[in-house]
PDB file of C-alpha atoms in Angstrom:
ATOM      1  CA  UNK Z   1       0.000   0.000   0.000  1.00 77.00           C
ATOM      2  CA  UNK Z   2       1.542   2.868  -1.156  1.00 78.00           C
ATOM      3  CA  UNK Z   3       1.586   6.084   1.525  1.00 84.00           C
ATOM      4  CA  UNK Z   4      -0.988   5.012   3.295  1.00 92.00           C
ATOM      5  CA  UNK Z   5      -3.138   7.542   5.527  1.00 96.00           C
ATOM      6  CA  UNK Z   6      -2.534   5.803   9.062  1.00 98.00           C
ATOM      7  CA  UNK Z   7      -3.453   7.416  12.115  1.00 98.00           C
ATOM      8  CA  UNK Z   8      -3.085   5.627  15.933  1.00 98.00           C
ATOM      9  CA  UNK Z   9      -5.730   5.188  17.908  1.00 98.00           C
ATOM     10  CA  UNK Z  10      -5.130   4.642  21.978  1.00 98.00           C
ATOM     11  CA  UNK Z  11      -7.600   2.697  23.806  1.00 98.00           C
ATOM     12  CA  UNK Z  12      -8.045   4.307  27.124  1.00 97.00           C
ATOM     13  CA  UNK Z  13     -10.488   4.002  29.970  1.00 96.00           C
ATOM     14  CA  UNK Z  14     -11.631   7.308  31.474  1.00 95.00           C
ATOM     15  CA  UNK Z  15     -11.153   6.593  34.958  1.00 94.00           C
ATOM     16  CA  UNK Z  16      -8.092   4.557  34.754  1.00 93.00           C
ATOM     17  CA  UNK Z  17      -6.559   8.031  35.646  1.00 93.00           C
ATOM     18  CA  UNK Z  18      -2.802   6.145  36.545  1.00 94.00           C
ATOM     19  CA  UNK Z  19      -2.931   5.799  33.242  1.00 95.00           C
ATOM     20  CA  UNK Z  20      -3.241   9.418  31.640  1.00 95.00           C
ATOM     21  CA  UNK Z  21       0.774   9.817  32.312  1.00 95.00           C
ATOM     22  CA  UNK Z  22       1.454   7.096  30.318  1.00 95.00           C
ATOM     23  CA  UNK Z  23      -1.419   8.003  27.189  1.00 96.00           C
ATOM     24  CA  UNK Z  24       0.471  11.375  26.993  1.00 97.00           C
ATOM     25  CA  UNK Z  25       3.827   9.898  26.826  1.00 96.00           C
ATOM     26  CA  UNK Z  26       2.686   7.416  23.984  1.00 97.00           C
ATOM     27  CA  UNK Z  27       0.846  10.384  22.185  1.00 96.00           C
ATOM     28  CA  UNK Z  28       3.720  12.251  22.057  1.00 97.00           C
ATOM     29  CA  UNK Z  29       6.524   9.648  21.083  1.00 97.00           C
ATOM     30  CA  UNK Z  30       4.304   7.974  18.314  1.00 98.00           C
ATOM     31  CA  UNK Z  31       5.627   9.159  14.642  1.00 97.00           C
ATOM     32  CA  UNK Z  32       1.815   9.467  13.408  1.00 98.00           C
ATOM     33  CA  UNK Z  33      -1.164  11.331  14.986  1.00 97.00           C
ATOM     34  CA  UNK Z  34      -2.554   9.693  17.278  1.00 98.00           C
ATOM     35  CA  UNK Z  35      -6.055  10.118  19.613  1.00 98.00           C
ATOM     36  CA  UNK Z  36      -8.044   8.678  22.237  1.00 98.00           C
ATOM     37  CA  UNK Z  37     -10.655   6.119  22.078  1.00 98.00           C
ATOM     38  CA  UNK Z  38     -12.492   6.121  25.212  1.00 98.00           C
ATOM     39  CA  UNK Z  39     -13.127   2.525  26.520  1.00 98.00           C
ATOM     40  CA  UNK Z  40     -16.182   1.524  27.023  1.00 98.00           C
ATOM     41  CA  UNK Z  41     -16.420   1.260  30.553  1.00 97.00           C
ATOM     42  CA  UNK Z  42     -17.847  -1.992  32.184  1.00 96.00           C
ATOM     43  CA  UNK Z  43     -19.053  -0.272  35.349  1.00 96.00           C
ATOM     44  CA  UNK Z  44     -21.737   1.784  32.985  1.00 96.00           C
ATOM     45  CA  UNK Z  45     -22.755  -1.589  30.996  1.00 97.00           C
ATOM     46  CA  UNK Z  46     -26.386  -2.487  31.843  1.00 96.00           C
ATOM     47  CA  UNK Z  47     -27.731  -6.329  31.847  1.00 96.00           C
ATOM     48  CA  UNK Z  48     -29.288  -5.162  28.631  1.00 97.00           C
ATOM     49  CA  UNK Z  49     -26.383  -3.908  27.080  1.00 97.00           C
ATOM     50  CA  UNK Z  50     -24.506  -6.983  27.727  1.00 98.00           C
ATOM     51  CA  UNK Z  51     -27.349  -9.579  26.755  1.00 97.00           C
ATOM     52  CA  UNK Z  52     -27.305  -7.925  23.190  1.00 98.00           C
ATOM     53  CA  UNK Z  53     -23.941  -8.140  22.095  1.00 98.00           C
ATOM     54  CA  UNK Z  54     -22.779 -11.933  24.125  1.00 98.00           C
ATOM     55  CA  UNK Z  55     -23.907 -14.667  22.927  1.00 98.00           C
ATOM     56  CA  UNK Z  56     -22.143 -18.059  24.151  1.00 97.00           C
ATOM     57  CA  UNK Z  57     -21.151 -20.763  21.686  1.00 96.00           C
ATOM     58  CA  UNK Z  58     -21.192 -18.780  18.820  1.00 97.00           C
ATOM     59  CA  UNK Z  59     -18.059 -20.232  17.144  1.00 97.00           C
ATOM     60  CA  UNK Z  60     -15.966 -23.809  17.152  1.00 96.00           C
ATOM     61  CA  UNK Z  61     -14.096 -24.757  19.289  1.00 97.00           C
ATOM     62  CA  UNK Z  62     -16.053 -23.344  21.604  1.00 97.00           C
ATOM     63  CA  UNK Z  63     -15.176 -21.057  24.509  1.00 97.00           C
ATOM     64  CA  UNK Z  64     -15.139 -22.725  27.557  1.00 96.00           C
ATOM     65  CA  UNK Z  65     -15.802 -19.646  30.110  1.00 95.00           C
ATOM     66  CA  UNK Z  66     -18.168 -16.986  30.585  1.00 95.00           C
ATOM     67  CA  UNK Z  67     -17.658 -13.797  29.551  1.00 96.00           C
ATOM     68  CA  UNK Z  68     -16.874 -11.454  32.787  1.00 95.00           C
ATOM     69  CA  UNK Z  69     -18.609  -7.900  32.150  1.00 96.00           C
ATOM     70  CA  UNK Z  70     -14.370  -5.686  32.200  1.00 96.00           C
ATOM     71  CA  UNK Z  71     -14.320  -8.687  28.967  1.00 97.00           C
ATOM     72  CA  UNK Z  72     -17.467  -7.411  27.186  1.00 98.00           C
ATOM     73  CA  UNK Z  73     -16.128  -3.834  27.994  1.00 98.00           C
ATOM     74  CA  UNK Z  74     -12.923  -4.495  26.366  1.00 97.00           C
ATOM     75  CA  UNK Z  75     -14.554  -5.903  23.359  1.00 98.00           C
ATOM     76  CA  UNK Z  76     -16.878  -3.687  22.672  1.00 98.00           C
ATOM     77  CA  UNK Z  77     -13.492  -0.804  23.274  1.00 98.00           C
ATOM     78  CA  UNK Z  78     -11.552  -2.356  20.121  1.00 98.00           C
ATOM     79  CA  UNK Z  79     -15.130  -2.513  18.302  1.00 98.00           C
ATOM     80  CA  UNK Z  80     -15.241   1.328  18.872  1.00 98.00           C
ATOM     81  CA  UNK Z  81     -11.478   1.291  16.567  1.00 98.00           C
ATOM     82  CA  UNK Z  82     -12.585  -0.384  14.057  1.00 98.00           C
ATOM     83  CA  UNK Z  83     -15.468   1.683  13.771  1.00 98.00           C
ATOM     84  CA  UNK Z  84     -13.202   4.893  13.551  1.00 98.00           C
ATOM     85  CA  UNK Z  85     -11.279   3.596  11.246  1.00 98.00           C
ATOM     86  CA  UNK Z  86     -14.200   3.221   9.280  1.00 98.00           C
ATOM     87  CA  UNK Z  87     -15.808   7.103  10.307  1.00 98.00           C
ATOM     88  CA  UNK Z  88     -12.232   8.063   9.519  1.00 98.00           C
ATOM     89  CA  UNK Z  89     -12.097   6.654   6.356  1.00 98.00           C
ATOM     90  CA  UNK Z  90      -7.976   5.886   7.114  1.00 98.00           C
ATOM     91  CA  UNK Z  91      -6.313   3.308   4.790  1.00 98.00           C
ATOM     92  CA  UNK Z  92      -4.767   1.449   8.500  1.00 98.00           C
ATOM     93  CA  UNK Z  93      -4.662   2.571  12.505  1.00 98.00           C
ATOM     94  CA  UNK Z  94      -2.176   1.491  14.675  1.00 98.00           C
ATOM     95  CA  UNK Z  95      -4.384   0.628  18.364  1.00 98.00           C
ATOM     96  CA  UNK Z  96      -2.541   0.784  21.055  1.00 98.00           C
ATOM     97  CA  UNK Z  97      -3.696  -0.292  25.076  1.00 97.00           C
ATOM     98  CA  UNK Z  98      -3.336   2.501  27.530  1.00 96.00           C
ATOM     99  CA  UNK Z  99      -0.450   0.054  29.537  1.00 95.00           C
ATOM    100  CA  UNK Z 100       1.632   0.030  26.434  1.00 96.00           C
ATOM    101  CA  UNK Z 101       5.404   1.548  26.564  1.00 97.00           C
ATOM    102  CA  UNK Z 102       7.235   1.586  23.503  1.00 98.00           C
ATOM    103  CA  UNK Z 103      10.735   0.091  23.070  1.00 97.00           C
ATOM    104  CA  UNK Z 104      13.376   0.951  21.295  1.00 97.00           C
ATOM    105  CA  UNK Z 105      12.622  -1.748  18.612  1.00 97.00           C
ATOM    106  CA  UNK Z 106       9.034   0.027  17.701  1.00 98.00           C
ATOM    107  CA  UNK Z 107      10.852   2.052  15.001  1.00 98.00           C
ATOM    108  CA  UNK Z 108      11.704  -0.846  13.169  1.00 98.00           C
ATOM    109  CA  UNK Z 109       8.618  -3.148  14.152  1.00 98.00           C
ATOM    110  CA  UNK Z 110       6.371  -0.008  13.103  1.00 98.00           C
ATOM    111  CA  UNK Z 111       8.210   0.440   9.848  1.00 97.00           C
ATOM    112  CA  UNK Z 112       8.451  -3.252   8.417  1.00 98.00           C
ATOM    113  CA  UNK Z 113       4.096  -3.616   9.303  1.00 98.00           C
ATOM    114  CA  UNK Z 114       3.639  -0.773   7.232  1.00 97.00           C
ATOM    115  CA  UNK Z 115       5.660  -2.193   4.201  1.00 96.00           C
ATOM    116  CA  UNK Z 116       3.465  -5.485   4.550  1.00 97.00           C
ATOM    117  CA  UNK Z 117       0.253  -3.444   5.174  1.00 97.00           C
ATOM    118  CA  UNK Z 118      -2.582  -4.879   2.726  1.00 97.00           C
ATOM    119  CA  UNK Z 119      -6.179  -4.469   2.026  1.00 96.00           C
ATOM    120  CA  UNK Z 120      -6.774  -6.730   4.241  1.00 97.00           C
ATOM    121  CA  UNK Z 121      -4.168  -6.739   6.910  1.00 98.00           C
ATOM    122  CA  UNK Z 122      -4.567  -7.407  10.574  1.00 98.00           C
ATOM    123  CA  UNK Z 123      -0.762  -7.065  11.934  1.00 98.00           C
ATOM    124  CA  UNK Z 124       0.275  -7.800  15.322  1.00 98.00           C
ATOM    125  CA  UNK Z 125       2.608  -5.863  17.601  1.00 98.00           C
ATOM    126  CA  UNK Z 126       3.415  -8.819  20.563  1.00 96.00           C
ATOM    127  CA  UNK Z 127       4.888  -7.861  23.427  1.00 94.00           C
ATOM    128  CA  UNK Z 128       6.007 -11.757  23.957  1.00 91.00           C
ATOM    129  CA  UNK Z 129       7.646 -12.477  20.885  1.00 84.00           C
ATOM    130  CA  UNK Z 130       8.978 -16.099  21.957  1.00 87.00           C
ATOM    131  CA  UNK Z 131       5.451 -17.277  22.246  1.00 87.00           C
ATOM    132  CA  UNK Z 132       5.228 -16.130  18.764  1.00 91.00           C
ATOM    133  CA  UNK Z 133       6.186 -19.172  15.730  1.00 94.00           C
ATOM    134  CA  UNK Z 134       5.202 -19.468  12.368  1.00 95.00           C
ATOM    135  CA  UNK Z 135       6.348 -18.569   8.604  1.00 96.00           C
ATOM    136  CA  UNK Z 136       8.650 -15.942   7.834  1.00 97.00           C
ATOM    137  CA  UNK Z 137       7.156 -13.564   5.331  1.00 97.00           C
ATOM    138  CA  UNK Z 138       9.564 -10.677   5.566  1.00 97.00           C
ATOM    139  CA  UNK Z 139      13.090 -10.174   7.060  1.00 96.00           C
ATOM    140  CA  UNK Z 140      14.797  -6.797   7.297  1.00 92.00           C
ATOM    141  CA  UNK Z 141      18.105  -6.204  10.034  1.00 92.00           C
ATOM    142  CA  UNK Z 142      16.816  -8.416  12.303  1.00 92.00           C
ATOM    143  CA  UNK Z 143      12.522  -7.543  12.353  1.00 97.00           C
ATOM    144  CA  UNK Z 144      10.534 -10.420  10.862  1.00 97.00           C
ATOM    145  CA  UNK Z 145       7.049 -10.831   9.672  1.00 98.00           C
ATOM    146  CA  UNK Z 146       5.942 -13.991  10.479  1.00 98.00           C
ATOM    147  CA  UNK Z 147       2.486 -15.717   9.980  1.00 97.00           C
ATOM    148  CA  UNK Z 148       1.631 -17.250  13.229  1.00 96.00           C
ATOM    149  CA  UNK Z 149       0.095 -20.321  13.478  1.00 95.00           C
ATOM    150  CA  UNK Z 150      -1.832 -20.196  16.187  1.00 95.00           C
ATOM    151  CA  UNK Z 151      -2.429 -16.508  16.211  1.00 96.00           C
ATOM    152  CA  UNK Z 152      -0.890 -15.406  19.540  1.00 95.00           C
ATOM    153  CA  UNK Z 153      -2.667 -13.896  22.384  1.00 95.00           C
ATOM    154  CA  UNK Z 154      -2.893 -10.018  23.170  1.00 94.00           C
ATOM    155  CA  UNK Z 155      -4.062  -6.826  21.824  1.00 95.00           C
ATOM    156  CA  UNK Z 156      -2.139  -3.810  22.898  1.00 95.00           C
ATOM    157  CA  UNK Z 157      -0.734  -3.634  19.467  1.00 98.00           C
ATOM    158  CA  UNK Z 158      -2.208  -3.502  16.212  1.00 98.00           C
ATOM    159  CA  UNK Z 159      -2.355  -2.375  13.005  1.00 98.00           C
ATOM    160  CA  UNK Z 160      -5.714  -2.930  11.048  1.00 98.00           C
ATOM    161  CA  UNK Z 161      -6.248  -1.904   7.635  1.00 98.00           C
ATOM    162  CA  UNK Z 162      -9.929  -0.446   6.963  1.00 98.00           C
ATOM    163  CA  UNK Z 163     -10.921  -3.670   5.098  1.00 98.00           C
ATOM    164  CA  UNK Z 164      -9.847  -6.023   7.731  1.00 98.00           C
ATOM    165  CA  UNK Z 165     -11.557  -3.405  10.435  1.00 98.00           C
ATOM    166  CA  UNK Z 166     -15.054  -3.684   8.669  1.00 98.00           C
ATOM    167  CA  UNK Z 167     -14.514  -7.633   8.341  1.00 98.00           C
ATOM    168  CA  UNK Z 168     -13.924  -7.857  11.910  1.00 98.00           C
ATOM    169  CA  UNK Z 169     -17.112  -5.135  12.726  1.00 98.00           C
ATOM    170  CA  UNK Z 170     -19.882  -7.485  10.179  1.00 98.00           C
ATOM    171  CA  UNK Z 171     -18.812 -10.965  12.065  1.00 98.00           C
ATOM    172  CA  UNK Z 172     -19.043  -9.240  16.338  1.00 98.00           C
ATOM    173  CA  UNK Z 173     -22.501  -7.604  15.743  1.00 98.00           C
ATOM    174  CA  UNK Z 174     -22.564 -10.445  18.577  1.00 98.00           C
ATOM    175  CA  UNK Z 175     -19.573 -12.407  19.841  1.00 98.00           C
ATOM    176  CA  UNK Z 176     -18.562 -15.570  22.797  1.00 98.00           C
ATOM    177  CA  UNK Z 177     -15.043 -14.888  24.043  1.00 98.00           C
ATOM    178  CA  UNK Z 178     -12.803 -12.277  24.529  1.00 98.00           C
ATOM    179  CA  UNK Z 179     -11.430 -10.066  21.514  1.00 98.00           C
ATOM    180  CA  UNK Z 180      -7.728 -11.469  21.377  1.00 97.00           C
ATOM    181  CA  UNK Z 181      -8.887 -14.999  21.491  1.00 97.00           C
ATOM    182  CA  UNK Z 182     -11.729 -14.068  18.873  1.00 98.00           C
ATOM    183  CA  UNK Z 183      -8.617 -12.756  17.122  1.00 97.00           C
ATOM    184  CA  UNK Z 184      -7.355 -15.846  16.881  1.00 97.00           C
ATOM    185  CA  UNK Z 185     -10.105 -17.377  15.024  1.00 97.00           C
ATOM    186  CA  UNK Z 186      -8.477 -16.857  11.058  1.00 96.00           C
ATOM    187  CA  UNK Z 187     -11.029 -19.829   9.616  1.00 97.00           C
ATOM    188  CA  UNK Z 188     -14.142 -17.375  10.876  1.00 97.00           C
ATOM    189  CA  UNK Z 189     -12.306 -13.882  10.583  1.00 97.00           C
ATOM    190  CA  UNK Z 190     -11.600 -14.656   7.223  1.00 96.00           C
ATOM    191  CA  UNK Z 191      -8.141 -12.587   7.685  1.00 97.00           C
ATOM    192  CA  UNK Z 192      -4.734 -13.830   7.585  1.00 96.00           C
ATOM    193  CA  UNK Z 193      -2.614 -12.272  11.207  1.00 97.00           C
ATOM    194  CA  UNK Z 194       0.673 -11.671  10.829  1.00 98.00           C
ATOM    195  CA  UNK Z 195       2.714 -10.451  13.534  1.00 98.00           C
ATOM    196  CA  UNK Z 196       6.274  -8.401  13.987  1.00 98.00           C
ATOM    197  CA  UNK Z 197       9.309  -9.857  15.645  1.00 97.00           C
ATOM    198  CA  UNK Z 198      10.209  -8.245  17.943  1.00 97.00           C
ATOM    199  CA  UNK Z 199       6.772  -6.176  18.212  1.00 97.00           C
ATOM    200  CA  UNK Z 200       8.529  -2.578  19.326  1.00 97.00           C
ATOM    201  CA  UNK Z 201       5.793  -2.614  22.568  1.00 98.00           C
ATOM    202  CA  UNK Z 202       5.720  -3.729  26.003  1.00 97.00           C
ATOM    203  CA  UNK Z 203       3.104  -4.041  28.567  1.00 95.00           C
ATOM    204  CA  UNK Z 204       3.568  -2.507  31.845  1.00 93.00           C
ATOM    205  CA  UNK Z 205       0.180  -2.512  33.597  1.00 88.00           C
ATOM    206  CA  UNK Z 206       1.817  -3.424  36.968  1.00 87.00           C
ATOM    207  CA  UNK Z 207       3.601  -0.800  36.902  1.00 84.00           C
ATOM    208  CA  UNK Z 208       0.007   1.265  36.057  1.00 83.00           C
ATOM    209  CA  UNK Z 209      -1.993   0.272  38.927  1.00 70.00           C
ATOM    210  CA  UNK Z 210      -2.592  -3.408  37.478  1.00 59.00           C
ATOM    211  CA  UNK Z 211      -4.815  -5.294  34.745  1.00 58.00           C
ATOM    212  CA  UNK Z 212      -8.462  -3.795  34.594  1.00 57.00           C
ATOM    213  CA  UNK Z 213      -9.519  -6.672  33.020  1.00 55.00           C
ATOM    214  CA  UNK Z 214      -9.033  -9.289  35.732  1.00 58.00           C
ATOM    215  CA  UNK Z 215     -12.108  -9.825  38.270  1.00 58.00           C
ATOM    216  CA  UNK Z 216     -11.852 -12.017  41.408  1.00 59.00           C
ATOM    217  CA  UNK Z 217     -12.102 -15.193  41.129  1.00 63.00           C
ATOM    218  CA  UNK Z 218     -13.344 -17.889  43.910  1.00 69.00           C
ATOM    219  CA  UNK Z 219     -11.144 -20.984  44.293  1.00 73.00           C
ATOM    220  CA  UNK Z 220     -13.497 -22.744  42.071  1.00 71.00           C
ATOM    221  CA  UNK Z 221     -13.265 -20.458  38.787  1.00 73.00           C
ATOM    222  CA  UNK Z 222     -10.022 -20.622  38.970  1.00 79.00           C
ATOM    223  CA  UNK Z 223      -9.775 -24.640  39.102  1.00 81.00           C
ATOM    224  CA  UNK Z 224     -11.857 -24.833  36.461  1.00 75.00           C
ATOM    225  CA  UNK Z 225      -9.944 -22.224  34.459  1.00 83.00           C
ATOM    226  CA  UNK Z 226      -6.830 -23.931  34.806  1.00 85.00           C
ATOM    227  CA  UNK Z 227      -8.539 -27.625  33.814  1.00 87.00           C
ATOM    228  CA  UNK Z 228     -10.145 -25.701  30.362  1.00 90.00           C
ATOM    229  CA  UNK Z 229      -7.573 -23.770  29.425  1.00 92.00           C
ATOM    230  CA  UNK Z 230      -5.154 -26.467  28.007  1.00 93.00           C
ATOM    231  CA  UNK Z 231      -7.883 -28.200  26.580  1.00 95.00           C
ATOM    232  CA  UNK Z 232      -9.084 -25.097  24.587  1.00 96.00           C
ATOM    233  CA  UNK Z 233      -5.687 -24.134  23.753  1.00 95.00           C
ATOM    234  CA  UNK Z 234      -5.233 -27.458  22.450  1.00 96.00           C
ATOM    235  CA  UNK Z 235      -8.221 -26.770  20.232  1.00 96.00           C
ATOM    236  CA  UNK Z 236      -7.354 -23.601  18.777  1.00 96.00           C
ATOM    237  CA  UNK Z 237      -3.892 -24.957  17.581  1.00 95.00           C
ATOM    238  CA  UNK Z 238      -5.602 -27.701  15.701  1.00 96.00           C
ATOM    239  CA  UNK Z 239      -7.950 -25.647  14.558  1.00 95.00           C
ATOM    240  CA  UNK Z 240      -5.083 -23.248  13.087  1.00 95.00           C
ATOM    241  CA  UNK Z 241      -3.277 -26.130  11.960  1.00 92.00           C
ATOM    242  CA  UNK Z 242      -5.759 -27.033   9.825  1.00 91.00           C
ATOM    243  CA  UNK Z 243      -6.799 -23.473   8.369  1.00 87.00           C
ATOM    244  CA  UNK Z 244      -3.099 -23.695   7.642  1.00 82.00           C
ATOM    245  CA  UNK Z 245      -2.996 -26.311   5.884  1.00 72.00           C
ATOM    246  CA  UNK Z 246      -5.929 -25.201   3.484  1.00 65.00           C
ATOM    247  CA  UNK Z 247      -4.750 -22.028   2.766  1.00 61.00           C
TER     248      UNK Z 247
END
């Protein structure tokens, strides 16, 4: 895509106010314009709200836990980017988390998703690029492209084209997990992730005040997390495997 109109958006919940610091610091180090998408805040969601958009066992394999309202929240947040993006009319827009720091590998990471950036591109910025495996697509001093297989995990960097943003918009009019593991999902998506090695980001939310995502859990929940997880995990790789091997 050549010169591409690319703008970053920074996800940012209003009354996260440890935060704000950081939101400035990004806004002002980023080498684009960037603004501030106000999260949808979970604390404001009504029972109505939720019931409209969540709907469990939408997709195979199927996810395994219920939705916690700070999840809906931060689904419905990354919904509001790819809307702008749309509103916007930008060719791409790089979304950032509000607990992202930069490193000094972004210029590079940054640089190499733009020369990749497609029609239909959804590119991710990990912060834990040794979890990340999969074909090399590009190589330049030491920054790869890959195409993961499984997708990884995480969204505080990303760079969506406007294609890929209205793909994603049409298939979450309702949706059954969280938005990186819906991410994941390339054989309903329709897109093909690609990620940057290393991603140029890292995640400090303990350094912020902690996750705003995580609710407490009895001891329960969290046995029953850690029994599903694998098994779901083990899904989703054979799931990519084989949208792999069909492509």
């Amino acid at each position: 895509m050549e010169n591409p109109q690319i703008k970053a958006f920074i996800v940012h919940l209003e009354r996260a106010t440890e935060r704000r610091a950081q939101v400035a610091e990004l806004m002002a180090q980023l080498p684009i314009p960037a603004e501030i998408i106000v999260a949808v805040d979970s604390k404001q969601l009504s029972d109505e709200q939720v019931a409209q958009v969540y709907q469990p066992r939408l997709h195979k394999p199927y996810y395994p836990f219920r939705l916690s309202r700070n999840e809906v929240a931060c689904f419905l947040s990354h919904r509001k980017t790819w809307q702008a993006i749309i509103e916007q009319n930008l060719d791409a827009a790089l979304v950032l988390e509000d607990d992202v720091a930069l490193t000094p590998d972004f210029p590079a990471a940054f640089a190499a998703a733009c020369k990749v950036l497609g029609k239909q591109s959804f590119i991710r910025l990990p912060f834990r690029p040794e979890k990340e495996h999969g074909t090399v697509v590009m190589e330049c001093e030491g920054t790869k492209v890959i195409r993961p297989c499984p997708v990884g995990l995480g969204t505080i960097g990303q760079l969506i084209s406007k294609e890929a943003a209205q793909m994603l918009l049409d298939i979450t009019v309702q949706f059954d997990r969280p938005v990186d593991t819906f991410e994941q999902m390339n054989w309903v998506t329709g897109l093909t992730p690609l990620a940057v090695i290393p991603g140029g980001v890292d995640e400090i939310s303990a350094s912020l005040g902690g996750s705003t995502l995580k609710p407490p859990r009895n001891l329960r929940h969290k046995l029953h997390r850690e029994l599903m997880r694998p098994l779901y995990r083990r899904s989703v790789v054979a799931y990519s495997r084989k949208s792999e091997t069909g492509r």
